[in-house]
Every structure is written in C-alpha cells, then in structure tokens.
Amino acid sequence: MRFTGLTSRGKAIFTLPTLNSPLKFSPFFRKPQPIISYSIIFRRESCSSQSALSLSSSRKVSFLQRNPGLAVSKCISSISSSAADMIEWNDVVSCSEIGAGVTEVGLEEEDDVNEGFKARISVKAFFFSTSVDLRTLLDQNKQNFIPPSSRMTNYVVLRFGDLESDPHGLSSSLGGNDCCYMVVFQYGSIVLFNVGDHEVDGYLKIVERHASGLLPEMRKDEYEVREKPTLNTWMQGGLDYIMLQYLNIDGIRTIGSVLGQSIALDYYVRQVDGMVAEFTDINRGMEKTGTFTMKRKKLFQLVGKANSNLADVILKLGLFERSDIAWKDAKYAQIWEYLRDEFELTQRFASLDFKLKFVEHNIRFLQEILQNRKSDFLEWLIIILIGAEILISIYDIIHKSSITSL
C-alpha cells in the first residue's frame, strides 16, 4: 500500500507493503500481531539547488494522528538541500510496538488553498416579521444610514461601528474592519454582516420596534464571505461560503438581497406546506367517510391565505426582479446569479408554485362540493315550499266547500 503526500516543495511517499511474515499471537490477548515491513521514501522534485525540502514543526500535518492504526518508530525532522534526491528507510516493526515512543512525521499543510485570507466575514439572515416600517427605522438611525446606490427602495443598509473612519461606508474592503452592517428589507428579512452571535439580539431589537406581523418562530440561516485579494478570479464559490477578492457595500447589497429572499421564501414554503398537509388530511377523511365537514368560512380563509402567500412572494420579495447593482456591474451580476443558483431560488419557487396549484385544485374541488350542497339545499327548500303551498290550497278548497254545503 502506498500513500503519497504532495506539498509545494516536494513529495513524500509512504510505502506500506502487505503482510510478509507469519502472525504472532499474544499470550494475553490471543490476537494476531502481524509484522509489517514498511518503506518511507522522501523525494524532492523540481527544486533548485538552493531550495530545501524542510518539514517545519509549526506547519505540519501528522499522518499518524489521522491514522492511529499506523506508526513509524523513526522521525525525519528536516531534510536539507544537500541531501540526496531520494532517502529510503526500510525496517521491520511488529504491531505490538506501534504506539510506543512514536514521533510524528511532519508534512506541509495540504489545504494551501485556505491560506491568504484577509478576512472571514460571517453572514446571518433572519426572518421574524412580515413587514418593517423603513421610514421610522431611518428616522431613528440616520447616523448609521448608508445612502443607496440604486433605485431599489424595499431595503436599507445600516452601518454600526467606527463611523468616523469611513462615514459613507465606501471602503473597498471589509478585511480588518470592525464595522458591522445590517440590511433590512421591507418584507421582514434582516441580513447581518460581521456580527458576532452574542450581538445578534441587540441588532434585531433595533428593527423589532418598527416591525409588524411578528412571527411565532423566527427563521435563521448562516453563510460566510471570505476575502482573498490574491484570488485569481473575481469570485469563487464553496460549501456554505463565497470567496471574493474584496467585499464592499455593493457586494453587501447584492449578497444581502439574495439571502433575504431565500430566508423569506423558506417561511412561505413552510406556510404552503401547512396548507398542503391540511388538505391531505381532508382528502384522507373523505376517503374513509365519503364526505367532509369543512365550513365555507374556513375554506375561504385558506383561499385568502394561498393567494396572499403567492402575492407576497412575487410582489414583496421581488423574486423575479434583477438587482440594479447586478445590472450595472458584471462582477455583481456574477455574485447574484451564483447565489441564486446556490440557494436554488428558482427551483424552490417552482416547487412552491406546484404546491399552490395543488392547493388551488383542492379548493376548487371543495368549493364545487359546497356549492352543490347549497344548490341541493335550495332545491329541497323550494320543493318544501311548493308542497306547503299545495297543502294550503287543498285546505282552502276543502274549507270553502264545507262552508258552501252548510
């Protein structure tokens, strides 16, 4: 078996052959203890005569810690440039000796891609109300307000921290910046940039005073922006993060708009899921009993709820409206399109629309049943009234005939 470790300076090859000796048994544990013959080869590749293949103790990855079943009884601390191109060790060690007096074999860190970050900026999105009065919010936070750079009026950006260093918030990078940014949307979403977990409640309370339609359960999502000035491209995506050369106010607006829509859409999807579950229970009851007992008022409430959810998603969230900043600059259009694809906004809306069509179909079906019930009731009422009129007429005729006979 061979393990190869690649670094920016060279290559380390670990060769572990298969068992080549008979098994030994311990008299205490009665377990086989194979003798393993191993070969460790350090090879320097494409190095100049002045370069050296060194294994720094401050920056090393322990192969043995990651693989506790393997061990080496010898250690290479460093290999100078004057060493041969290949150094090979061959030795035999039994498994009973593994773990006793073992030192580590140092290698360069494998995740060099994670080096060179200027900053890791946390992004937290919240949805706890269905409406926020942006005008009153601005009146009480004028000193923190950052003027808009586009025509979008359904959100505001507030900046907290050292306002004197950059009063207009036009810094080209957030790396090394202690300022916090809050993007508040009219439909109820809040996106916080560079805010610690212990500070979240304080910022949410600033908006809560101007919010209406508070939800019983707040929705939350987290993301991360990484700044790397040495990045070859403008942006690069990753698992739950996006890497940029730098993050500025336009980037905050672009990222905040997508995250705000995503967390709000999650709430509306759950609302529709609740309606789908309710109609599913009704259909199962009809399957067993052949009828249902829903009142007309309850059905109309579901109709209103379904229509309002669809209207909020399309109109309030502006799910199909492209960001003005993305229209102006292709760099932010790239961020906008990547995040929409990352959070699957189009697919999630398609799923929401499909569920709403299912709800609409059930509502129409139940409305027809209720209408038929009402029609049947009116028909029977007319029949009863006609029958009563006939009886009254017969009684009147009999009464007149009896009076005439007298």
CSV table of C-alpha atoms in Angstrom, one decimal:
chain,number,residue,atom,x,y,z
A,1,MET,CA,0.0,0.0,0.0
A,2,ARG,CA,1.4,3.4,-0.9
A,3,PHE,CA,0.5,6.9,0.4
A,4,THR,CA,1.7,10.0,-1.4
A,5,GLY,CA,1.8,13.4,0.2
A,6,LEU,CA,2.2,16.4,-2.1
A,7,THR,CA,3.4,19.8,-0.9
A,8,SER,CA,4.5,23.0,-2.6
A,9,ARG,CA,8.2,21.9,-2.0
A,10,GLY,CA,8.3,18.2,-2.7
A,11,LYS,CA,6.6,14.9,-2.4
A,12,ALA,CA,6.7,12.3,0.4
A,13,ILE,CA,5.9,8.7,-0.5
A,14,PHE,CA,4.8,6.2,2.2
A,15,THR,CA,5.0,2.6,1.1
A,16,LEU,CA,3.4,0.0,3.3
A,17,PRO,CA,3.7,-3.5,1.7
A,18,THR,CA,1.3,-6.3,2.6
A,19,LEU,CA,2.0,-8.7,5.4
A,20,ASN,CA,5.1,-10.7,4.7
A,21,SER,CA,5.6,-12.6,7.9
A,22,PRO,CA,3.7,-15.1,9.9
A,23,LEU,CA,1.3,-13.9,12.5
A,24,LYS,CA,2.4,-13.9,16.2
A,25,PHE,CA,-0.1,-14.4,19.0
A,26,SER,CA,0.0,-12.6,22.3
A,27,PRO,CA,-0.5,-14.9,25.3
A,28,PHE,CA,-2.7,-12.4,27.0
A,29,PHE,CA,-5.0,-11.1,24.3
A,30,ARG,CA,-4.9,-14.1,21.9
A,31,LYS,CA,-4.9,-11.7,18.9
A,32,PRO,CA,-2.8,-11.9,15.8
A,33,GLN,CA,0.0,-9.4,15.7
A,34,PRO,CA,1.4,-9.1,12.2
A,35,ILE,CA,4.9,-7.9,11.5
A,36,ILE,CA,4.7,-5.1,8.9
A,37,SER,CA,7.6,-4.2,6.7
A,38,TYR,CA,7.4,-0.6,5.7
A,39,SER,CA,9.4,1.8,3.4
A,40,ILE,CA,9.3,5.5,3.7
A,41,ILE,CA,10.7,7.5,0.8
A,42,PHE,CA,11.1,11.2,0.7
A,43,ARG,CA,11.7,12.5,-2.8
A,44,ARG,CA,12.5,16.1,-3.8
A,45,GLU,CA,11.0,17.1,-7.2
A,46,SER,CA,11.7,20.2,-9.3
A,47,CYS,CA,13.7,22.0,-6.7
A,48,SER,CA,16.6,24.3,-7.4
A,49,SER,CA,20.0,23.7,-5.9
A,50,GLN,CA,19.3,26.4,-3.3
A,51,SER,CA,15.9,25.2,-2.2
A,52,ALA,CA,15.4,22.8,0.6
A,53,LEU,CA,12.7,20.3,1.4
A,54,SER,CA,12.1,21.2,5.0
A,55,LEU,CA,9.4,20.0,7.3
A,56,SER,CA,8.5,22.8,9.7
A,57,SER,CA,7.3,21.7,13.1
A,58,SER,CA,5.0,24.8,13.3
A,59,ARG,CA,3.3,23.9,10.0
A,60,LYS,CA,3.0,20.1,9.8
A,61,VAL,CA,0.2,17.6,9.4
A,62,SER,CA,0.6,14.4,11.4
A,63,PHE,CA,-0.1,11.4,9.3
A,64,LEU,CA,0.0,9.2,12.4
A,65,GLN,CA,-2.7,11.2,14.2
A,66,ARG,CA,-5.1,10.9,11.3
A,67,ASN,CA,-4.3,7.2,11.0
A,68,PRO,CA,-3.9,5.8,14.5
A,69,GLY,CA,-3.6,2.3,13.2
A,70,LEU,CA,-0.2,3.1,11.6
A,71,ALA,CA,3.0,4.2,13.3
A,72,VAL,CA,6.6,4.9,12.5
A,73,SER,CA,9.4,4.4,15.0
A,74,LYS,CA,11.7,6.9,13.4
A,75,CYS,CA,11.3,10.6,12.5
A,76,ILE,CA,12.7,12.9,9.9
A,77,SER,CA,12.7,16.4,11.3
A,78,SER,CA,14.3,18.1,8.3
A,79,ILE,CA,16.0,17.4,5.0
A,80,SER,CA,18.4,20.0,3.7
A,81,SER,CA,19.0,20.8,0.1
A,82,SER,CA,22.3,18.9,0.1
A,83,ALA,CA,20.5,15.7,0.8
A,84,ALA,CA,20.2,13.1,-1.9
A,85,ASP,CA,17.3,13.2,-4.2
A,86,MET,CA,15.9,10.1,-2.5
A,87,ILE,CA,16.2,8.9,1.1
A,88,GLU,CA,14.8,5.5,1.7
A,89,TRP,CA,14.3,3.7,5.0
A,90,ASN,CA,13.5,0.1,5.4
A,91,ASP,CA,12.8,-1.5,8.7
A,92,VAL,CA,10.6,-4.1,10.3
A,93,VAL,CA,8.3,-3.4,13.3
A,94,SER,CA,5.6,-5.5,14.9
A,95,CYS,CA,2.2,-4.2,15.7
A,96,SER,CA,2.8,-4.6,19.4
A,97,GLU,CA,5.5,-1.9,19.1
A,98,ILE,CA,3.2,0.5,17.4
A,99,GLY,CA,2.2,3.4,19.6
A,100,ALA,CA,5.2,3.1,21.9
A,101,GLY,CA,7.6,6.0,21.7
A,102,VAL,CA,6.3,7.1,18.3
A,103,THR,CA,7.2,10.5,17.0
A,104,GLU,CA,5.4,12.4,14.2
A,105,VAL,CA,6.3,12.7,10.6
A,106,GLY,CA,5.8,16.3,9.6
A,107,LEU,CA,4.4,17.4,6.3
A,108,GLU,CA,3.3,20.7,4.8
A,109,GLU,CA,-0.3,21.6,5.2
A,110,GLU,CA,-2.5,20.1,2.4
A,111,ASP,CA,-5.1,22.9,2.3
A,112,ASP,CA,-2.9,25.6,0.9
A,113,VAL,CA,-6.0,27.0,-0.8
A,114,ASN,CA,-7.2,28.2,2.6
A,115,GLU,CA,-4.1,30.4,3.0
A,116,GLY,CA,-4.0,34.1,2.2
A,117,PHE,CA,-7.4,35.0,3.6
A,118,LYS,CA,-7.7,38.7,4.6
A,119,ALA,CA,-10.9,38.1,6.4
A,120,ARG,CA,-13.7,35.7,7.1
A,121,ILE,CA,-17.0,37.6,7.4
A,122,SER,CA,-20.0,35.9,8.9
A,123,VAL,CA,-23.4,36.5,7.3
A,124,LYS,CA,-26.6,35.8,9.3
A,125,ALA,CA,-30.1,36.1,7.7
A,126,PHE,CA,-33.3,36.3,9.8
A,127,PHE,CA,-37.0,36.5,9.1
A,128,PHE,CA,-39.2,37.3,12.1
A,129,SER,CA,-41.9,39.6,10.8
A,130,THR,CA,-44.0,40.1,7.6
A,131,SER,CA,-43.4,43.9,7.4
A,132,VAL,CA,-40.9,46.6,8.5
A,133,ASP,CA,-41.6,50.3,8.5
A,134,LEU,CA,-38.3,51.5,6.9
A,135,ARG,CA,-39.2,55.2,7.2
A,136,THR,CA,-39.4,55.2,11.0
A,137,LEU,CA,-36.4,52.9,11.2
A,138,LEU,CA,-34.3,55.5,9.3
A,139,ASP,CA,-35.6,58.4,11.4
A,140,GLN,CA,-34.1,56.8,14.5
A,141,ASN,CA,-30.9,55.6,12.8
A,142,LYS,CA,-29.9,58.5,10.5
A,143,GLN,CA,-26.3,58.4,11.6
A,144,ASN,CA,-26.0,54.8,10.6
A,145,PHE,CA,-27.7,55.0,7.2
A,146,ILE,CA,-25.7,54.4,4.1
A,147,PRO,CA,-27.3,56.2,1.1
A,148,PRO,CA,-28.5,53.9,-1.7
A,149,SER,CA,-26.6,53.4,-4.9
A,150,SER,CA,-29.5,52.2,-6.9
A,151,ARG,CA,-33.3,52.7,-7.3
A,152,MET,CA,-34.3,49.8,-5.1
A,153,THR,CA,-36.4,51.2,-2.2
A,154,ASN,CA,-37.5,48.0,-0.5
A,155,TYR,CA,-34.4,47.8,1.8
A,156,VAL,CA,-32.0,50.0,3.7
A,157,VAL,CA,-28.3,49.4,4.8
A,158,LEU,CA,-27.2,50.5,8.2
A,159,ARG,CA,-23.6,50.6,9.4
A,160,PHE,CA,-22.5,50.3,13.0
A,161,GLY,CA,-19.1,50.7,14.5
A,162,ASP,CA,-16.3,53.1,13.7
A,163,LEU,CA,-18.2,55.6,11.5
A,164,GLU,CA,-15.6,58.3,11.5
A,165,SER,CA,-13.0,56.3,9.5
A,166,ASP,CA,-15.4,55.9,6.6
A,167,PRO,CA,-18.6,58.0,7.2
A,168,HIS,CA,-20.2,57.0,3.8
A,169,GLY,CA,-19.3,53.3,4.0
A,170,LEU,CA,-17.4,53.3,0.7
A,171,SER,CA,-14.4,51.3,1.8
A,172,SER,CA,-13.3,48.8,-0.9
A,173,SER,CA,-12.8,46.0,1.6
A,174,LEU,CA,-14.2,44.8,4.9
A,175,GLY,CA,-10.9,43.0,5.8
A,176,GLY,CA,-9.6,44.1,9.2
A,177,ASN,CA,-12.7,46.3,9.6
A,178,ASP,CA,-14.6,46.2,12.9
A,179,CYS,CA,-17.7,47.7,11.4
A,180,CYS,CA,-21.0,45.7,11.3
A,181,TYR,CA,-23.6,46.1,8.5
A,182,MET,CA,-27.3,45.4,8.7
A,183,VAL,CA,-29.5,45.1,5.6
A,184,VAL,CA,-33.2,45.5,6.5
A,185,PHE,CA,-35.9,44.6,3.9
A,186,GLN,CA,-39.4,45.9,3.9
A,187,TYR,CA,-40.9,42.4,3.7
A,188,GLY,CA,-39.3,41.4,7.0
A,189,SER,CA,-35.9,39.9,6.3
A,190,ILE,CA,-32.7,41.1,8.1
A,191,VAL,CA,-29.2,40.2,7.0
A,192,LEU,CA,-26.3,40.9,9.3
A,193,PHE,CA,-22.6,41.1,8.2
A,194,ASN,CA,-19.7,40.7,10.5
A,195,VAL,CA,-21.9,40.4,13.7
A,196,GLY,CA,-21.0,38.0,16.5
A,197,ASP,CA,-23.5,35.6,17.9
A,198,HIS,CA,-23.6,37.5,21.2
A,199,GLU,CA,-24.5,40.8,19.4
A,200,VAL,CA,-27.4,39.5,17.2
A,201,ASP,CA,-30.2,40.1,19.7
A,202,GLY,CA,-29.2,43.7,20.1
A,203,TYR,CA,-29.4,44.4,16.4
A,204,LEU,CA,-32.6,42.6,16.0
A,205,LYS,CA,-34.2,44.7,18.7
A,206,ILE,CA,-33.4,47.8,16.7
A,207,VAL,CA,-35.6,46.5,13.9
A,208,GLU,CA,-38.2,44.9,16.1
A,209,ARG,CA,-39.5,48.2,17.3
A,210,HIS,CA,-40.5,49.1,13.7
A,211,ALA,CA,-41.8,45.6,12.7
A,212,SER,CA,-45.4,44.4,12.4
A,213,GLY,CA,-46.7,40.9,12.0
A,214,LEU,CA,-44.2,39.3,14.2
A,215,LEU,CA,-43.9,35.5,13.6
A,216,PRO,CA,-44.2,33.0,16.4
A,217,GLU,CA,-41.0,31.3,15.3
A,218,MET,CA,-38.0,33.2,13.7
A,219,ARG,CA,-36.3,31.7,10.7
A,220,LYS,CA,-32.5,31.8,10.6
A,221,ASP,CA,-29.8,31.0,8.1
A,222,GLU,CA,-26.0,31.4,8.1
A,223,TYR,CA,-23.4,32.0,5.4
A,224,GLU,CA,-19.8,33.2,5.1
A,225,VAL,CA,-17.9,35.6,2.8
A,226,ARG,CA,-14.1,35.1,2.6
A,227,GLU,CA,-11.9,37.9,1.3
A,228,LYS,CA,-8.8,36.8,-0.6
A,229,PRO,CA,-7.0,39.6,-2.5
A,230,THR,CA,-4.7,37.1,-4.2
A,231,LEU,CA,-7.6,35.2,-5.8
A,232,ASN,CA,-7.1,34.7,-9.5
A,233,THR,CA,-10.7,35.3,-10.4
A,234,TRP,CA,-13.2,37.8,-9.0
A,235,MET,CA,-15.1,35.2,-7.1
A,236,GLN,CA,-15.1,31.6,-6.3
A,237,GLY,CA,-17.8,29.5,-4.7
A,238,GLY,CA,-17.5,26.9,-2.0
A,239,LEU,CA,-19.5,24.9,0.5
A,240,ASP,CA,-21.6,27.4,2.5
A,241,TYR,CA,-19.3,30.3,1.6
A,242,ILE,CA,-18.3,32.5,-1.3
A,243,MET,CA,-14.7,33.8,-1.8
A,244,LEU,CA,-14.2,37.3,-3.2
A,245,GLN,CA,-11.2,39.4,-3.8
A,246,TYR,CA,-12.8,42.0,-1.6
A,247,LEU,CA,-16.3,42.8,-0.2
A,248,ASN,CA,-17.7,46.3,-0.3
A,249,ILE,CA,-21.1,47.9,0.1
A,250,ASP,CA,-22.4,46.9,-3.3
A,251,GLY,CA,-21.3,43.3,-2.5
A,252,ILE,CA,-23.2,43.5,0.8
A,253,ARG,CA,-26.3,44.7,-1.0
A,254,THR,CA,-26.1,42.0,-3.6
A,255,ILE,CA,-25.4,39.2,-1.2
A,256,GLY,CA,-28.0,40.5,1.3
A,257,SER,CA,-30.7,40.7,-1.3
A,258,VAL,CA,-30.4,37.0,-2.2
A,259,LEU,CA,-30.1,35.8,1.4
A,260,GLY,CA,-33.1,38.0,2.4
A,261,GLN,CA,-35.2,36.5,-0.4
A,262,SER,CA,-34.0,32.9,0.5
A,263,ILE,CA,-34.9,33.1,4.2
A,264,ALA,CA,-38.3,34.7,3.4
A,265,LEU,CA,-39.1,32.2,0.8
A,266,ASP,CA,-38.3,29.4,3.3
A,267,TYR,CA,-41.1,30.8,5.5
A,268,TYR,CA,-43.7,31.0,2.7
A,269,VAL,CA,-42.8,27.5,1.6
A,270,ARG,CA,-43.5,26.2,5.1
A,271,GLN,CA,-46.8,28.1,5.1
A,272,VAL,CA,-47.8,26.4,1.9
A,273,ASP,CA,-46.6,23.1,3.2
A,274,GLY,CA,-49.0,23.5,6.1
A,275,MET,CA,-51.9,24.1,3.8
A,276,VAL,CA,-50.9,21.0,1.7
A,277,ALA,CA,-50.9,18.9,4.9
A,278,GLU,CA,-54.3,20.3,5.9
A,279,PHE,CA,-55.8,19.4,2.5
A,280,THR,CA,-54.1,16.0,2.7
A,281,ASP,CA,-55.9,15.3,6.0
A,282,ILE,CA,-59.2,16.4,4.5
A,283,ASN,CA,-58.8,14.1,1.5
A,284,ARG,CA,-57.9,11.1,3.7
A,285,GLY,CA,-61.0,11.8,5.8
A,286,MET,CA,-63.1,11.9,2.6
A,287,GLU,CA,-61.5,8.6,1.5
A,288,LYS,CA,-62.8,7.0,4.7
A,289,THR,CA,-66.2,8.6,5.3
A,290,GLY,CA,-67.1,9.8,1.8
A,291,THR,CA,-67.8,13.4,3.0
A,292,PHE,CA,-66.1,16.3,4.7
A,293,THR,CA,-67.2,18.8,7.4
A,294,MET,CA,-65.2,21.9,6.4
A,295,LYS,CA,-67.2,25.1,6.8
A,296,ARG,CA,-67.4,27.7,4.0
A,297,LYS,CA,-65.6,30.3,6.1
A,298,LYS,CA,-62.6,28.1,6.7
A,299,LEU,CA,-62.3,27.3,3.1
A,300,PHE,CA,-62.4,31.0,2.2
A,301,GLN,CA,-59.7,31.6,4.7
A,302,LEU,CA,-57.5,29.0,3.0
A,303,VAL,CA,-58.2,30.7,-0.4
A,304,GLY,CA,-57.1,34.0,1.0
A,305,LYS,CA,-54.0,32.6,2.6
A,306,ALA,CA,-52.9,30.8,-0.6
A,307,ASN,CA,-53.4,34.0,-2.7
A,308,SER,CA,-51.7,36.3,-0.2
A,309,ASN,CA,-48.6,34.0,0.0
A,310,LEU,CA,-48.3,33.9,-3.8
A,311,ALA,CA,-48.7,37.7,-4.0
A,312,ASP,CA,-46.1,38.3,-1.2
A,313,VAL,CA,-43.5,36.0,-2.9
A,314,ILE,CA,-43.9,37.7,-6.3
A,315,LEU,CA,-44.5,41.3,-5.3
A,316,LYS,CA,-42.9,41.9,-1.9
A,317,LEU,CA,-39.9,39.6,-2.3
A,318,GLY,CA,-39.4,40.7,-5.9
A,319,LEU,CA,-38.2,37.2,-6.6
A,320,PHE,CA,-38.0,37.8,-10.4
A,321,GLU,CA,-36.6,41.3,-10.3
A,322,ARG,CA,-33.0,41.6,-11.1
A,323,SER,CA,-30.8,43.7,-8.7
A,324,ASP,CA,-30.0,47.1,-10.1
A,325,ILE,CA,-26.4,46.7,-8.9
A,326,ALA,CA,-26.2,43.5,-10.9
A,327,TRP,CA,-27.5,45.3,-14.0
A,328,LYS,CA,-24.7,47.9,-13.7
A,329,ASP,CA,-21.7,45.8,-13.0
A,330,ALA,CA,-21.0,42.3,-14.4
A,331,LYS,CA,-19.0,41.4,-11.3
A,332,TYR,CA,-22.0,41.7,-9.0
A,333,ALA,CA,-24.2,40.0,-11.6
A,334,GLN,CA,-21.9,37.0,-11.3
A,335,ILE,CA,-22.3,37.0,-7.5
A,336,TRP,CA,-26.1,37.5,-7.8
A,337,GLU,CA,-26.5,34.6,-10.3
A,338,TYR,CA,-24.2,32.3,-8.4
A,339,LEU,CA,-26.0,32.8,-5.1
A,340,ARG,CA,-29.5,32.4,-6.7
A,341,ASP,CA,-28.3,29.2,-8.1
A,342,GLU,CA,-26.6,28.2,-4.8
A,343,PHE,CA,-29.8,28.8,-2.8
A,344,GLU,CA,-32.0,27.3,-5.6
A,345,LEU,CA,-34.4,30.2,-5.6
A,346,THR,CA,-35.9,29.4,-9.0
A,347,GLN,CA,-36.3,25.7,-8.1
A,348,ARG,CA,-37.8,26.5,-4.7
A,349,PHE,CA,-40.3,28.9,-6.2
A,350,ALA,CA,-41.2,26.3,-8.9
A,351,SER,CA,-41.9,23.8,-6.0
A,352,LEU,CA,-43.9,26.4,-4.2
A,353,ASP,CA,-45.9,27.2,-7.3
A,354,PHE,CA,-46.6,23.5,-7.8
A,355,LYS,CA,-47.9,23.1,-4.2
A,356,LEU,CA,-50.1,26.2,-4.6
A,357,LYS,CA,-51.6,24.6,-7.7
A,358,PHE,CA,-52.4,21.5,-5.7
A,359,VAL,CA,-54.0,23.7,-3.0
A,360,GLU,CA,-55.9,25.6,-5.7
A,361,HIS,CA,-57.2,22.3,-7.2
A,362,ASN,CA,-58.4,21.1,-3.8
A,363,ILE,CA,-60.0,24.5,-3.1
A,364,ARG,CA,-61.9,24.4,-6.4
A,365,PHE,CA,-63.0,20.9,-5.8
A,366,LEU,CA,-64.2,21.6,-2.2
A,367,GLN,CA,-65.9,24.8,-3.4
A,368,GLU,CA,-67.9,22.8,-6.0
A,369,ILE,CA,-68.9,20.3,-3.3
A,370,LEU,CA,-70.1,23.2,-1.0
A,371,GLN,CA,-71.9,24.8,-4.0
A,372,ASN,CA,-73.6,21.6,-4.8
A,373,ARG,CA,-74.6,21.2,-1.2
A,374,LYS,CA,-76.1,24.7,-1.2
A,375,SER,CA,-77.9,24.0,-4.5
A,376,ASP,CA,-79.3,20.8,-3.1
A,377,PHE,CA,-80.5,22.7,0.0
A,378,LEU,CA,-82.2,25.4,-2.1
A,379,GLU,CA,-83.8,22.8,-4.3
A,380,TRP,CA,-85.2,20.9,-1.3
A,381,LEU,CA,-86.3,24.2,0.2
A,382,ILE,CA,-88.2,25.1,-3.0
A,383,ILE,CA,-89.8,21.7,-3.1
A,384,ILE,CA,-90.9,22.0,0.5
A,385,LEU,CA,-92.4,25.5,-0.1
A,386,ILE,CA,-94.2,24.3,-3.2
A,387,GLY,CA,-95.6,21.3,-1.2
A,388,ALA,CA,-96.7,23.6,1.6
A,389,GLU,CA,-98.4,25.9,-0.9
A,390,ILE,CA,-100.2,22.9,-2.4
A,391,LEU,CA,-101.4,21.8,1.0
A,392,ILE,CA,-102.6,25.2,1.9
A,393,SER,CA,-104.5,25.4,-1.4
A,394,ILE,CA,-106.1,22.0,-0.8
A,395,TYR,CA,-107.1,23.0,2.7
A,396,ASP,CA,-108.6,26.2,1.4
A,397,ILE,CA,-110.6,24.4,-1.2
A,398,ILE,CA,-111.9,21.9,1.4
A,399,HIS,CA,-112.8,24.6,3.8
A,400,LYS,CA,-114.7,26.6,1.2
A,401,SER,CA,-116.6,23.5,0.1
A,402,SER,CA,-117.6,22.7,3.7
A,403,ILE,CA,-118.9,26.2,4.2
A,404,THR,CA,-121.0,26.0,0.9
A,405,SER,CA,-122.5,22.7,1.9
A,406,LEU,CA,-123.8,24.3,5.1
